[in-house]
């Protein structure tokens, strides 16, 4: 079973800005209705964006009862990251044979660093952990590449008893 964090399933891309006091922000300087004020935490969020796309964020000081709004800034360009899709894992169920078994993951993206561990907070390496005892074994993985959101997950590999050859059971 492959488990991936929610933001990968729903493909939510956002830009979150730590806003400056009295400023408003927009991705479209020509649309007066698109200007956003900071929330109560001082942040401005643009969500529902596309992956690996350039966005220009504009800002200005908003108008008050005493002064008009400032000129619009030249803008700052931000590119959203790509995300890993089509993450696949190899066979996850084996029959006990006293030999080590493992599970690997792959993706259609080239030049990805794939690391594995036998525990969530353990040491990760390019070699997946191997198991040879009957039972369920968790293998944690991470996929990393420049300009991509990192992806983390867990696969449970099962080694089942050999019911046809009882003397091999452990």
mmCIF file of C-alpha atoms in Angstrom:
data_model
loop_
_atom_site.group_PDB
_atom_site.id
_atom_site.type_symbol
_atom_site.label_atom_id
_atom_site.label_comp_id
_atom_site.label_asym_id
_atom_site.label_seq_id
_atom_site.Cartn_x
_atom_site.Cartn_y
_atom_site.Cartn_z
ATOM 1 C CA UNK A 1 0.000 0.000 0.000
ATOM 2 C CA UNK A 2 1.395 3.381 -0.984
ATOM 3 C CA UNK A 3 0.673 6.307 1.341
ATOM 4 C CA UNK A 4 1.372 9.848 0.192
ATOM 5 C CA UNK A 5 0.696 13.098 2.028
ATOM 6 C CA UNK A 6 -2.533 14.935 1.224
ATOM 7 C CA UNK A 7 -1.081 17.895 -0.612
ATOM 8 C CA UNK A 8 0.295 15.516 -3.232
ATOM 9 C CA UNK A 9 -3.091 13.913 -3.773
ATOM 10 C CA UNK A 10 -4.962 17.165 -4.097
ATOM 11 C CA UNK A 11 -2.199 19.122 -5.848
ATOM 12 C CA UNK A 12 -2.635 22.301 -3.858
ATOM 13 C CA UNK A 13 -0.027 24.890 -4.724
ATOM 14 C CA UNK A 14 0.202 28.109 -2.754
ATOM 15 C CA UNK A 15 2.417 31.106 -2.231
ATOM 16 C CA UNK A 16 2.432 32.351 1.363
ATOM 17 C CA UNK A 17 3.900 35.776 2.116
ATOM 18 C CA UNK A 18 4.900 37.229 5.462
ATOM 19 C CA UNK A 19 3.245 40.541 4.736
ATOM 20 C CA UNK A 20 4.371 44.028 5.658
ATOM 21 C CA UNK A 21 2.081 46.222 7.671
ATOM 22 C CA UNK A 22 -0.370 48.384 5.665
ATOM 23 C CA UNK A 23 0.503 46.653 2.389
ATOM 24 C CA UNK A 24 -1.761 44.718 0.042
ATOM 25 C CA UNK A 25 -0.688 42.083 -2.484
ATOM 26 C CA UNK A 26 -1.820 40.765 -5.858
ATOM 27 C CA UNK A 27 -0.825 38.405 -8.658
ATOM 28 C CA UNK A 28 -2.603 40.650 -11.152
ATOM 29 C CA UNK A 29 -1.727 44.329 -10.887
ATOM 30 C CA UNK A 30 -4.432 45.276 -13.392
ATOM 31 C CA UNK A 31 -7.348 43.772 -11.465
ATOM 32 C CA UNK A 32 -8.377 46.039 -8.599
ATOM 33 C CA UNK A 33 -10.490 43.261 -7.037
ATOM 34 C CA UNK A 34 -7.532 40.881 -6.749
ATOM 35 C CA UNK A 35 -5.640 42.808 -4.035
ATOM 36 C CA UNK A 36 -5.403 40.899 -0.741
ATOM 37 C CA UNK A 37 -4.788 42.274 2.745
ATOM 38 C CA UNK A 38 -2.808 40.236 5.300
ATOM 39 C CA UNK A 39 -4.771 37.890 7.567
ATOM 40 C CA UNK A 40 -4.733 38.181 11.365
ATOM 41 C CA UNK A 41 -1.373 36.346 11.426
ATOM 42 C CA UNK A 42 0.211 38.858 9.049
ATOM 43 C CA UNK A 43 0.208 36.451 6.085
ATOM 44 C CA UNK A 44 -1.127 36.626 2.550
ATOM 45 C CA UNK A 45 -1.902 33.340 0.800
ATOM 46 C CA UNK A 46 -2.441 32.785 -2.908
ATOM 47 C CA UNK A 47 -3.729 29.237 -3.383
ATOM 48 C CA UNK A 48 -4.986 27.053 -6.224
ATOM 49 C CA UNK A 49 -1.865 27.775 -8.268
ATOM 50 C CA UNK A 50 -0.304 25.560 -10.936
ATOM 51 C CA UNK A 51 2.942 23.628 -10.483
ATOM 52 C CA UNK A 52 6.208 24.827 -12.003
ATOM 53 C CA UNK A 53 4.725 28.166 -13.035
ATOM 54 C CA UNK A 54 6.105 31.697 -12.730
ATOM 55 C CA UNK A 55 3.944 34.094 -10.728
ATOM 56 C CA UNK A 56 4.687 37.758 -10.162
ATOM 57 C CA UNK A 57 3.643 39.126 -6.795
ATOM 58 C CA UNK A 58 2.877 42.850 -6.695
ATOM 59 C CA UNK A 59 2.480 44.998 -3.611
ATOM 60 C CA UNK A 60 1.426 48.501 -2.705
ATOM 61 C CA UNK A 61 0.524 50.478 0.377
ATOM 62 C CA UNK A 62 -3.244 50.510 0.569
ATOM 63 C CA UNK A 63 -5.254 53.694 0.532
ATOM 64 C CA UNK A 64 -6.457 55.193 3.785
ATOM 65 C CA UNK A 65 -8.890 57.976 4.589
ATOM 66 C CA UNK A 66 -5.911 60.341 4.642
ATOM 67 C CA UNK A 67 -3.851 59.206 1.641
ATOM 68 C CA UNK A 68 -4.272 57.400 -1.682
ATOM 69 C CA UNK A 69 -2.749 54.012 -2.417
ATOM 70 C CA UNK A 70 0.924 53.985 -3.386
ATOM 71 C CA UNK A 71 2.215 53.114 -6.824
ATOM 72 C CA UNK A 72 2.301 49.395 -7.602
ATOM 73 C CA UNK A 73 5.676 47.717 -7.082
ATOM 74 C CA UNK A 74 7.675 46.317 -9.985
ATOM 75 C CA UNK A 75 6.830 42.852 -8.663
ATOM 76 C CA UNK A 76 8.798 39.821 -7.573
ATOM 77 C CA UNK A 77 8.667 36.634 -9.625
ATOM 78 C CA UNK A 78 8.199 33.354 -7.778
ATOM 79 C CA UNK A 79 8.116 29.906 -9.400
ATOM 80 C CA UNK A 80 6.049 27.166 -7.819
ATOM 81 C CA UNK A 81 7.716 23.755 -7.595
ATOM 82 C CA UNK A 82 6.826 20.594 -9.451
ATOM 83 C CA UNK A 83 5.556 17.569 -7.615
ATOM 84 C CA UNK A 84 6.193 13.883 -7.929
ATOM 85 C CA UNK A 85 3.456 11.901 -9.598
ATOM 86 C CA UNK A 86 3.129 8.276 -10.646
ATOM 87 C CA UNK A 87 5.034 6.998 -7.626
ATOM 88 C CA UNK A 88 5.114 3.226 -7.819
ATOM 89 C CA UNK A 89 6.447 0.522 -5.532
ATOM 90 C CA UNK A 90 7.683 -2.965 -6.310
ATOM 91 C CA UNK A 91 6.072 -6.140 -4.972
ATOM 92 C CA UNK A 92 5.067 -5.818 -1.325
ATOM 93 C CA UNK A 93 4.184 -9.431 -0.445
ATOM 94 C CA UNK A 94 6.637 -12.300 -0.293
ATOM 95 C CA UNK A 95 6.485 -15.917 0.876
ATOM 96 C CA UNK A 96 8.986 -16.747 3.615
ATOM 97 C CA UNK A 97 12.103 -18.373 2.135
ATOM 98 C CA UNK A 98 14.789 -17.334 4.654
ATOM 99 C CA UNK A 99 16.154 -14.842 2.096
ATOM 100 C CA UNK A 100 16.209 -11.053 2.461
ATOM 101 C CA UNK A 101 13.495 -9.070 0.649
ATOM 102 C CA UNK A 102 12.880 -5.382 0.149
ATOM 103 C CA UNK A 103 10.598 -2.917 -1.601
ATOM 104 C CA UNK A 104 11.662 -0.014 -3.804
ATOM 105 C CA UNK A 105 9.820 2.983 -5.221
ATOM 106 C CA UNK A 106 10.130 4.641 -8.610
ATOM 107 C CA UNK A 107 8.730 7.621 -10.470
ATOM 108 C CA UNK A 108 8.666 8.898 -14.046
ATOM 109 C CA UNK A 109 10.840 11.875 -13.015
ATOM 110 C CA UNK A 110 14.518 11.472 -13.933
ATOM 111 C CA UNK A 111 17.515 12.078 -11.650
ATOM 112 C CA UNK A 112 15.552 11.770 -8.414
ATOM 113 C CA UNK A 113 17.282 11.071 -5.123
ATOM 114 C CA UNK A 114 15.356 8.199 -3.508
ATOM 115 C CA UNK A 115 16.311 7.370 0.078
ATOM 116 C CA UNK A 116 15.021 4.604 2.374
ATOM 117 C CA UNK A 117 14.932 3.818 6.095
ATOM 118 C CA UNK A 118 13.453 1.164 8.368
ATOM 119 C CA UNK A 119 12.111 3.846 10.731
ATOM 120 C CA UNK A 120 10.547 7.271 10.248
ATOM 121 C CA UNK A 121 13.282 9.132 12.121
ATOM 122 C CA UNK A 122 16.063 6.697 11.237
ATOM 123 C CA UNK A 123 19.046 7.088 8.963
ATOM 124 C CA UNK A 124 18.084 7.195 5.288
ATOM 125 C CA UNK A 125 20.272 5.745 2.537
ATOM 126 C CA UNK A 126 20.023 4.854 -1.142
ATOM 127 C CA UNK A 127 19.840 1.161 -0.234
ATOM 128 C CA UNK A 128 16.403 0.049 1.012
ATOM 129 C CA UNK A 129 16.314 -2.036 4.207
ATOM 130 C CA UNK A 130 15.980 -5.790 3.798
ATOM 131 C CA UNK A 131 13.907 -8.150 5.920
ATOM 132 C CA UNK A 132 13.753 -11.952 6.029
ATOM 133 C CA UNK A 133 11.396 -12.703 8.952
ATOM 134 C CA UNK A 134 7.680 -13.426 8.726
ATOM 135 C CA UNK A 135 5.476 -10.391 9.400
ATOM 136 C CA UNK A 136 4.833 -6.819 8.317
ATOM 137 C CA UNK A 137 7.829 -4.518 7.879
ATOM 138 C CA UNK A 138 7.614 -0.755 7.293
ATOM 139 C CA UNK A 139 9.931 0.866 4.773
ATOM 140 C CA UNK A 140 10.005 4.653 4.772
ATOM 141 C CA UNK A 141 11.160 6.607 1.732
ATOM 142 C CA UNK A 142 11.819 10.129 0.537
ATOM 143 C CA UNK A 143 12.060 11.490 -2.994
ATOM 144 C CA UNK A 144 14.000 14.697 -3.542
ATOM 145 C CA UNK A 145 14.923 16.778 -6.553
ATOM 146 C CA UNK A 146 15.712 20.434 -7.077
ATOM 147 C CA UNK A 147 12.589 22.484 -7.955
ATOM 148 C CA UNK A 148 10.274 19.716 -6.663
ATOM 149 C CA UNK A 149 8.359 19.407 -3.441
ATOM 150 C CA UNK A 150 9.963 16.625 -1.412
ATOM 151 C CA UNK A 151 7.778 13.537 -1.100
ATOM 152 C CA UNK A 152 7.727 11.179 1.886
ATOM 153 C CA UNK A 153 5.872 7.930 2.359
ATOM 154 C CA UNK A 154 5.700 4.490 3.904
ATOM 155 C CA UNK A 155 5.245 1.071 2.354
ATOM 156 C CA UNK A 156 4.407 -1.985 4.435
ATOM 157 C CA UNK A 157 6.111 -5.102 3.102
ATOM 158 C CA UNK A 158 4.671 -8.464 4.195
ATOM 159 C CA UNK A 159 6.536 -11.744 4.422
ATOM 160 C CA UNK A 160 3.976 -14.508 4.781
ATOM 161 C CA UNK A 161 4.346 -18.044 6.114
ATOM 162 C CA UNK A 162 4.819 -20.743 3.522
ATOM 163 C CA UNK A 163 1.669 -22.755 4.260
ATOM 164 C CA UNK A 164 2.654 -25.477 1.748
ATOM 165 C CA UNK A 165 6.036 -26.134 3.285
ATOM 166 C CA UNK A 166 5.589 -26.039 7.060
ATOM 167 C CA UNK A 167 9.175 -26.852 7.929
ATOM 168 C CA UNK A 168 10.304 -23.486 6.525
ATOM 169 C CA UNK A 169 7.957 -21.487 8.753
ATOM 170 C CA UNK A 170 9.564 -19.325 11.398
#
